[in-house]
Amino acid sequence: MKFRHIRSSQSSEATLWFLGWGFDSSIEPFIADEGNVYLLWDYTSLELSLDASAFSSVTVKAWSMGVWAAEAFLAAHTEVRASRTEAYCGTPRPADASYGIGAEAIRLTIDHWDEVNRRKFARKVAVDSSLAATLSPLIETRGLDSQRSELQSILDAQTELPRRVWDLAVVSKRDRIFPVASQRAWWSGRARSIDERDIPHWPFSISPQP
């Protein structure tokens, strides 16, 4: 995984934002969190050079495929003190057709990933055409091969993880990436609080933060 420390404070607590597949820290202007904030992305490998165990407590926030990455990371790093976990517009089972996107849909994305389909993906993430125009440059900051390799790595790494109960699951009712039915099916009984919002797959601010 790659990471970037986007905001600092004197606190020994930190927020780790596990981003969705294909994106990187270029979405920083849309992140509203304050304090010690780290963005994490690129799940070609789940190795992380940041020592998250050094923080007194960690708030984990995860979007889309980042929900799977966060759950896999926490399962492998029990020394990390996660005081709160929040999932946005995704589940820890992306390759499961009942609880995620489905393996076949992921394989098709890998096989047909090109500039045209990358623009289509941005439109699906955003739904709204004006937001899609904003998101397209963000997902184009990474190369096609990098994104394709990351998605293949995510698909190859799908294993049964310990089932973690998350503190909050935000279900996006206008989602065109993770079906809302899959989100509802997974999070029922697996989140202390479920918040269904009338939003697309993009859960962040519509406009950059001032």
PDB file of C-alpha atoms in Angstrom:
ATOM      1  CA  MET A   1       0.000   0.000   0.000  1.00  0.00           C
ATOM      2  CA  LYS A   2       0.981   3.570  -0.528  1.00  0.00           C
ATOM      3  CA  PHE A   3       0.127   6.316   1.925  1.00  0.00           C
ATOM      4  CA  ARG A   4       0.259  10.057   2.318  1.00  0.00           C
ATOM      5  CA  HIS A   5       0.017  12.106   5.509  1.00  0.00           C
ATOM      6  CA  ILE A   6      -2.311  14.918   4.433  1.00  0.00           C
ATOM      7  CA  ARG A   7      -3.033  16.632   7.765  1.00  0.00           C
ATOM      8  CA  SER A   8      -1.111  16.881  11.016  1.00  0.00           C
ATOM      9  CA  SER A   9      -1.895  17.580  14.653  1.00  0.00           C
ATOM     10  CA  GLN A  10      -0.198  17.095  18.009  1.00  0.00           C
ATOM     11  CA  SER A  11      -2.596  14.289  18.869  1.00  0.00           C
ATOM     12  CA  SER A  12      -1.379  10.699  19.190  1.00  0.00           C
ATOM     13  CA  GLU A  13      -4.595   9.580  17.501  1.00  0.00           C
ATOM     14  CA  ALA A  14      -4.906   9.150  13.736  1.00  0.00           C
ATOM     15  CA  THR A  15      -7.457   8.608  10.988  1.00  0.00           C
ATOM     16  CA  LEU A  16      -6.571   6.104   8.281  1.00  0.00           C
ATOM     17  CA  TRP A  17      -8.621   6.501   5.107  1.00  0.00           C
ATOM     18  CA  PHE A  18      -8.514   3.360   2.921  1.00  0.00           C
ATOM     19  CA  LEU A  19      -9.451   4.662  -0.525  1.00  0.00           C
ATOM     20  CA  GLY A  20     -11.281   2.882  -3.308  1.00  0.00           C
ATOM     21  CA  TRP A  21      -9.612   0.933  -6.087  1.00  0.00           C
ATOM     22  CA  GLY A  22      -7.964   2.953  -8.832  1.00  0.00           C
ATOM     23  CA  PHE A  23      -7.731   6.236  -6.927  1.00  0.00           C
ATOM     24  CA  ASP A  24      -4.834   7.853  -5.088  1.00  0.00           C
ATOM     25  CA  SER A  25      -4.113  10.872  -2.907  1.00  0.00           C
ATOM     26  CA  SER A  26      -5.310  13.256  -5.617  1.00  0.00           C
ATOM     27  CA  ILE A  27      -8.704  13.114  -3.879  1.00  0.00           C
ATOM     28  CA  GLU A  28      -7.203  14.902  -0.867  1.00  0.00           C
ATOM     29  CA  PRO A  29      -9.128  18.174  -1.493  1.00  0.00           C
ATOM     30  CA  PHE A  30     -12.401  16.273  -0.996  1.00  0.00           C
ATOM     31  CA  ILE A  31     -11.464  14.809   2.411  1.00  0.00           C
ATOM     32  CA  ALA A  32     -13.021  16.763   5.279  1.00  0.00           C
ATOM     33  CA  ASP A  33     -11.432  14.949   8.251  1.00  0.00           C
ATOM     34  CA  GLU A  34      -9.213  16.900  10.630  1.00  0.00           C
ATOM     35  CA  GLY A  35      -6.361  15.855  12.915  1.00  0.00           C
ATOM     36  CA  ASN A  36      -3.711  13.332  11.862  1.00  0.00           C
ATOM     37  CA  VAL A  37      -5.114  12.068   8.571  1.00  0.00           C
ATOM     38  CA  TYR A  38      -3.485   9.484   6.337  1.00  0.00           C
ATOM     39  CA  LEU A  39      -4.725   8.400   2.923  1.00  0.00           C
ATOM     40  CA  LEU A  40      -3.969   4.805   1.908  1.00  0.00           C
ATOM     41  CA  TRP A  41      -4.312   3.348  -1.576  1.00  0.00           C
ATOM     42  CA  ASP A  42      -3.014   0.811  -4.127  1.00  0.00           C
ATOM     43  CA  TYR A  43      -3.782  -2.665  -2.789  1.00  0.00           C
ATOM     44  CA  THR A  44      -1.415  -4.498  -5.109  1.00  0.00           C
ATOM     45  CA  SER A  45       0.229  -5.298  -1.789  1.00  0.00           C
ATOM     46  CA  LEU A  46      -1.141  -4.853   1.718  1.00  0.00           C
ATOM     47  CA  GLU A  47       2.335  -4.200   3.134  1.00  0.00           C
ATOM     48  CA  LEU A  48       2.441  -0.741   4.706  1.00  0.00           C
ATOM     49  CA  SER A  49       5.615   1.101   5.711  1.00  0.00           C
ATOM     50  CA  LEU A  50       3.623   3.303   8.113  1.00  0.00           C
ATOM     51  CA  ASP A  51       3.730   1.938  11.676  1.00  0.00           C
ATOM     52  CA  ALA A  52       0.080   2.387  12.649  1.00  0.00           C
ATOM     53  CA  SER A  53       0.682   0.688  15.998  1.00  0.00           C
ATOM     54  CA  ALA A  54       2.557   3.807  17.132  1.00  0.00           C
ATOM     55  CA  PHE A  55      -0.734   5.713  17.503  1.00  0.00           C
ATOM     56  CA  SER A  56      -2.667   5.584  20.770  1.00  0.00           C
ATOM     57  CA  SER A  57      -5.834   4.935  18.781  1.00  0.00           C
ATOM     58  CA  VAL A  58      -6.835   4.783  15.139  1.00  0.00           C
ATOM     59  CA  THR A  59     -10.079   5.642  13.417  1.00  0.00           C
ATOM     60  CA  VAL A  60     -10.376   3.510  10.297  1.00  0.00           C
ATOM     61  CA  LYS A  61     -12.492   4.839   7.454  1.00  0.00           C
ATOM     62  CA  ALA A  62     -12.785   2.844   4.261  1.00  0.00           C
ATOM     63  CA  TRP A  63     -14.433   3.384   0.905  1.00  0.00           C
ATOM     64  CA  SER A  64     -15.455   0.808  -1.696  1.00  0.00           C
ATOM     65  CA  MET A  65     -12.690  -1.814  -2.214  1.00  0.00           C
ATOM     66  CA  GLY A  66     -10.898  -0.081   0.647  1.00  0.00           C
ATOM     67  CA  VAL A  67     -13.372  -1.775   3.010  1.00  0.00           C
ATOM     68  CA  TRP A  68     -11.896  -5.140   2.039  1.00  0.00           C
ATOM     69  CA  ALA A  69      -8.341  -3.769   2.321  1.00  0.00           C
ATOM     70  CA  ALA A  70      -9.011  -2.278   5.758  1.00  0.00           C
ATOM     71  CA  GLU A  71     -10.512  -5.492   7.098  1.00  0.00           C
ATOM     72  CA  ALA A  72      -7.624  -7.559   5.700  1.00  0.00           C
ATOM     73  CA  PHE A  73      -5.092  -5.101   7.119  1.00  0.00           C
ATOM     74  CA  LEU A  74      -6.644  -5.098  10.605  1.00  0.00           C
ATOM     75  CA  ALA A  75      -6.885  -8.899  10.597  1.00  0.00           C
ATOM     76  CA  ALA A  76      -3.152  -9.098   9.870  1.00  0.00           C
ATOM     77  CA  HIS A  77      -2.155  -6.310  12.266  1.00  0.00           C
ATOM     78  CA  THR A  78      -3.870  -6.970  15.569  1.00  0.00           C
ATOM     79  CA  GLU A  79      -1.411  -4.587  17.226  1.00  0.00           C
ATOM     80  CA  VAL A  80      -3.189  -1.638  15.575  1.00  0.00           C
ATOM     81  CA  ARG A  81      -5.662  -0.140  18.056  1.00  0.00           C
ATOM     82  CA  ALA A  82      -8.733   0.592  15.967  1.00  0.00           C
ATOM     83  CA  SER A  83     -11.035   2.621  18.207  1.00  0.00           C
ATOM     84  CA  ARG A  84     -13.646   3.158  15.483  1.00  0.00           C
ATOM     85  CA  THR A  85     -14.339   1.633  12.068  1.00  0.00           C
ATOM     86  CA  GLU A  86     -16.502   3.166   9.346  1.00  0.00           C
ATOM     87  CA  ALA A  87     -17.311   1.625   5.954  1.00  0.00           C
ATOM     88  CA  TYR A  88     -18.584   3.683   3.039  1.00  0.00           C
ATOM     89  CA  CYS A  89     -20.238   2.322  -0.102  1.00  0.00           C
ATOM     90  CA  GLY A  90     -18.633  -1.109  -0.015  1.00  0.00           C
ATOM     91  CA  THR A  91     -18.222  -4.408   1.816  1.00  0.00           C
ATOM     92  CA  PRO A  92     -15.315  -6.675   2.775  1.00  0.00           C
ATOM     93  CA  ARG A  93     -16.501  -9.230   0.150  1.00  0.00           C
ATOM     94  CA  PRO A  94     -16.151  -7.494  -3.249  1.00  0.00           C
ATOM     95  CA  ALA A  95     -15.757 -10.736  -5.240  1.00  0.00           C
ATOM     96  CA  ASP A  96     -18.938 -12.251  -3.794  1.00  0.00           C
ATOM     97  CA  ALA A  97     -21.968 -11.772  -6.052  1.00  0.00           C
ATOM     98  CA  SER A  98     -24.323 -11.768  -3.045  1.00  0.00           C
ATOM     99  CA  TYR A  99     -22.317  -9.389  -0.862  1.00  0.00           C
ATOM    100  CA  GLY A 100     -20.267  -7.372  -3.337  1.00  0.00           C
ATOM    101  CA  ILE A 101     -19.696  -6.808  -7.026  1.00  0.00           C
ATOM    102  CA  GLY A 102     -19.003 -10.413  -8.001  1.00  0.00           C
ATOM    103  CA  ALA A 103     -15.855 -12.079  -9.326  1.00  0.00           C
ATOM    104  CA  GLU A 104     -17.074 -12.187 -12.923  1.00  0.00           C
ATOM    105  CA  ALA A 105     -17.781  -8.443 -13.003  1.00  0.00           C
ATOM    106  CA  ILE A 106     -14.305  -7.797 -11.585  1.00  0.00           C
ATOM    107  CA  ARG A 107     -12.696 -10.052 -14.219  1.00  0.00           C
ATOM    108  CA  LEU A 108     -14.545  -8.243 -17.003  1.00  0.00           C
ATOM    109  CA  THR A 109     -13.321  -4.910 -15.666  1.00  0.00           C
ATOM    110  CA  ILE A 110      -9.730  -6.188 -15.679  1.00  0.00           C
ATOM    111  CA  ASP A 111     -10.024  -7.601 -19.202  1.00  0.00           C
ATOM    112  CA  HIS A 112     -11.574  -4.454 -20.697  1.00  0.00           C
ATOM    113  CA  TRP A 113      -9.844  -1.727 -18.693  1.00  0.00           C
ATOM    114  CA  ASP A 114      -8.893   1.079 -21.068  1.00  0.00           C
ATOM    115  CA  GLU A 115      -9.312   4.842 -21.374  1.00  0.00           C
ATOM    116  CA  VAL A 116     -12.908   4.554 -22.569  1.00  0.00           C
ATOM    117  CA  ASN A 117     -13.955   2.258 -19.732  1.00  0.00           C
ATOM    118  CA  ARG A 118     -12.084   4.377 -17.212  1.00  0.00           C
ATOM    119  CA  ARG A 119     -14.263   7.346 -18.174  1.00  0.00           C
ATOM    120  CA  LYS A 120     -17.343   5.147 -17.962  1.00  0.00           C
ATOM    121  CA  PHE A 121     -16.250   4.035 -14.505  1.00  0.00           C
ATOM    122  CA  ALA A 122     -15.969   7.656 -13.361  1.00  0.00           C
ATOM    123  CA  ARG A 123     -19.525   8.267 -14.556  1.00  0.00           C
ATOM    124  CA  LYS A 124     -20.773   5.235 -12.628  1.00  0.00           C
ATOM    125  CA  VAL A 125     -18.989   6.365  -9.476  1.00  0.00           C
ATOM    126  CA  ALA A 126     -20.464   9.844  -9.739  1.00  0.00           C
ATOM    127  CA  VAL A 127     -23.852   9.248 -11.467  1.00  0.00           C
ATOM    128  CA  ASP A 128     -24.143  13.028 -11.885  1.00  0.00           C
ATOM    129  CA  SER A 129     -22.445  14.251 -15.092  1.00  0.00           C
ATOM    130  CA  SER A 130     -20.904  17.344 -13.518  1.00  0.00           C
ATOM    131  CA  LEU A 131     -19.388  15.320 -10.684  1.00  0.00           C
ATOM    132  CA  ALA A 132     -18.152  12.762 -13.219  1.00  0.00           C
ATOM    133  CA  ALA A 133     -16.282  15.553 -15.013  1.00  0.00           C
ATOM    134  CA  THR A 134     -14.601  16.387 -11.692  1.00  0.00           C
ATOM    135  CA  LEU A 135     -13.723  12.765 -10.892  1.00  0.00           C
ATOM    136  CA  SER A 136     -12.344  11.760 -14.288  1.00  0.00           C
ATOM    137  CA  PRO A 137      -9.039  13.656 -13.852  1.00  0.00           C
ATOM    138  CA  LEU A 138      -8.646  12.167 -10.362  1.00  0.00           C
ATOM    139  CA  ILE A 139      -8.776   8.568 -11.536  1.00  0.00           C
ATOM    140  CA  GLU A 140      -6.531   9.361 -14.498  1.00  0.00           C
ATOM    141  CA  THR A 141      -3.570  10.297 -12.280  1.00  0.00           C
ATOM    142  CA  ARG A 142      -2.643   6.600 -12.169  1.00  0.00           C
ATOM    143  CA  GLY A 143      -1.730   4.492 -15.172  1.00  0.00           C
ATOM    144  CA  LEU A 144      -4.052   1.881 -16.644  1.00  0.00           C
ATOM    145  CA  ASP A 145      -1.554  -0.915 -15.995  1.00  0.00           C
ATOM    146  CA  SER A 146      -1.212   0.099 -12.349  1.00  0.00           C
ATOM    147  CA  GLN A 147      -4.977   0.058 -11.860  1.00  0.00           C
ATOM    148  CA  ARG A 148      -5.361  -3.233 -13.716  1.00  0.00           C
ATOM    149  CA  SER A 149      -2.650  -4.883 -11.619  1.00  0.00           C
ATOM    150  CA  GLU A 150      -4.195  -3.607  -8.410  1.00  0.00           C
ATOM    151  CA  LEU A 151      -7.610  -4.997  -9.282  1.00  0.00           C
ATOM    152  CA  GLN A 152      -6.125  -8.365 -10.243  1.00  0.00           C
ATOM    153  CA  SER A 153      -4.281  -8.450  -6.906  1.00  0.00           C
ATOM    154  CA  ILE A 154      -7.492  -7.715  -5.020  1.00  0.00           C
ATOM    155  CA  LEU A 155      -9.292 -10.510  -6.879  1.00  0.00           C
ATOM    156  CA  ASP A 156      -6.443 -12.982  -6.269  1.00  0.00           C
ATOM    157  CA  ALA A 157      -6.321 -12.142  -2.552  1.00  0.00           C
ATOM    158  CA  GLN A 158      -9.962 -12.915  -1.780  1.00  0.00           C
ATOM    159  CA  THR A 159     -10.052 -15.221   1.218  1.00  0.00           C
ATOM    160  CA  GLU A 160     -12.437 -15.703   4.118  1.00  0.00           C
ATOM    161  CA  LEU A 161     -11.461 -13.101   6.700  1.00  0.00           C
ATOM    162  CA  PRO A 162     -12.457 -12.993  10.367  1.00  0.00           C
ATOM    163  CA  ARG A 163     -15.820 -11.261  10.480  1.00  0.00           C
ATOM    164  CA  ARG A 164     -15.367  -7.882  12.093  1.00  0.00           C
ATOM    165  CA  VAL A 165     -18.333  -5.890  13.369  1.00  0.00           C
ATOM    166  CA  TRP A 166     -17.907  -2.334  12.094  1.00  0.00           C
ATOM    167  CA  ASP A 167     -19.133   0.680  14.027  1.00  0.00           C
ATOM    168  CA  LEU A 168     -20.783   2.346  11.033  1.00  0.00           C
ATOM    169  CA  ALA A 169     -21.738   1.221   7.545  1.00  0.00           C
ATOM    170  CA  VAL A 170     -22.884   3.890   5.111  1.00  0.00           C
ATOM    171  CA  VAL A 171     -24.990   2.325   2.356  1.00  0.00           C
ATOM    172  CA  SER A 172     -25.254   4.329  -0.853  1.00  0.00           C
ATOM    173  CA  LYS A 173     -28.747   3.996  -2.299  1.00  0.00           C
ATOM    174  CA  ARG A 174     -27.767   5.305  -5.762  1.00  0.00           C
ATOM    175  CA  ASP A 175     -24.653   3.139  -6.051  1.00  0.00           C
ATOM    176  CA  ARG A 176     -23.778   1.819  -9.531  1.00  0.00           C
ATOM    177  CA  ILE A 177     -20.587   0.048  -8.443  1.00  0.00           C
ATOM    178  CA  PHE A 178     -21.466  -1.904  -5.281  1.00  0.00           C
ATOM    179  CA  PRO A 179     -25.157  -2.902  -5.640  1.00  0.00           C
ATOM    180  CA  VAL A 180     -27.234  -1.527  -2.800  1.00  0.00           C
ATOM    181  CA  ALA A 181     -28.774  -4.998  -2.273  1.00  0.00           C
ATOM    182  CA  SER A 182     -25.289  -6.424  -1.698  1.00  0.00           C
ATOM    183  CA  GLN A 183     -24.465  -3.694   0.790  1.00  0.00           C
ATOM    184  CA  ARG A 184     -27.687  -4.249   2.706  1.00  0.00           C
ATOM    185  CA  ALA A 185     -27.264  -8.026   2.715  1.00  0.00           C
ATOM    186  CA  TRP A 186     -23.728  -7.879   4.089  1.00  0.00           C
ATOM    187  CA  TRP A 187     -24.137  -5.179   6.719  1.00  0.00           C
ATOM    188  CA  SER A 188     -27.302  -6.537   8.302  1.00  0.00           C
ATOM    189  CA  GLY A 189     -26.029  -7.723  11.684  1.00  0.00           C
ATOM    190  CA  ARG A 190     -22.426  -6.773  10.887  1.00  0.00           C
ATOM    191  CA  ALA A 191     -22.483  -3.068  11.739  1.00  0.00           C
ATOM    192  CA  ARG A 192     -23.504  -1.398  14.968  1.00  0.00           C
ATOM    193  CA  SER A 193     -25.126   1.371  12.941  1.00  0.00           C
ATOM    194  CA  ILE A 194     -26.274   1.368   9.306  1.00  0.00           C
ATOM    195  CA  ASP A 195     -26.875   4.705   7.610  1.00  0.00           C
ATOM    196  CA  GLU A 196     -28.589   4.563   4.214  1.00  0.00           C
ATOM    197  CA  ARG A 197     -27.920   7.732   2.263  1.00  0.00           C
ATOM    198  CA  ASP A 198     -29.264   8.992  -1.037  1.00  0.00           C
ATOM    199  CA  ILE A 199     -25.779   9.242  -2.555  1.00  0.00           C
ATOM    200  CA  PRO A 200     -23.877   7.596  -5.424  1.00  0.00           C
ATOM    201  CA  HIS A 201     -20.751   5.484  -4.950  1.00  0.00           C
ATOM    202  CA  TRP A 202     -18.752   8.663  -4.238  1.00  0.00           C
ATOM    203  CA  PRO A 203     -19.190   9.415  -0.483  1.00  0.00           C
ATOM    204  CA  PHE A 204     -16.997  12.500  -0.207  1.00  0.00           C
ATOM    205  CA  SER A 205     -17.648  16.181  -0.698  1.00  0.00           C
ATOM    206  CA  ILE A 206     -19.022  17.195  -4.069  1.00  0.00           C
ATOM    207  CA  SER A 207     -16.665  20.170  -4.182  1.00  0.00           C
ATOM    208  CA  PRO A 208     -13.069  20.510  -2.949  1.00  0.00           C
ATOM    209  CA  GLN A 209     -12.657  21.674   0.629  1.00  0.00           C
ATOM    210  CA  PRO A 210     -11.666  25.345   1.054  1.00  0.00           C
TER     211      PRO A 210
END
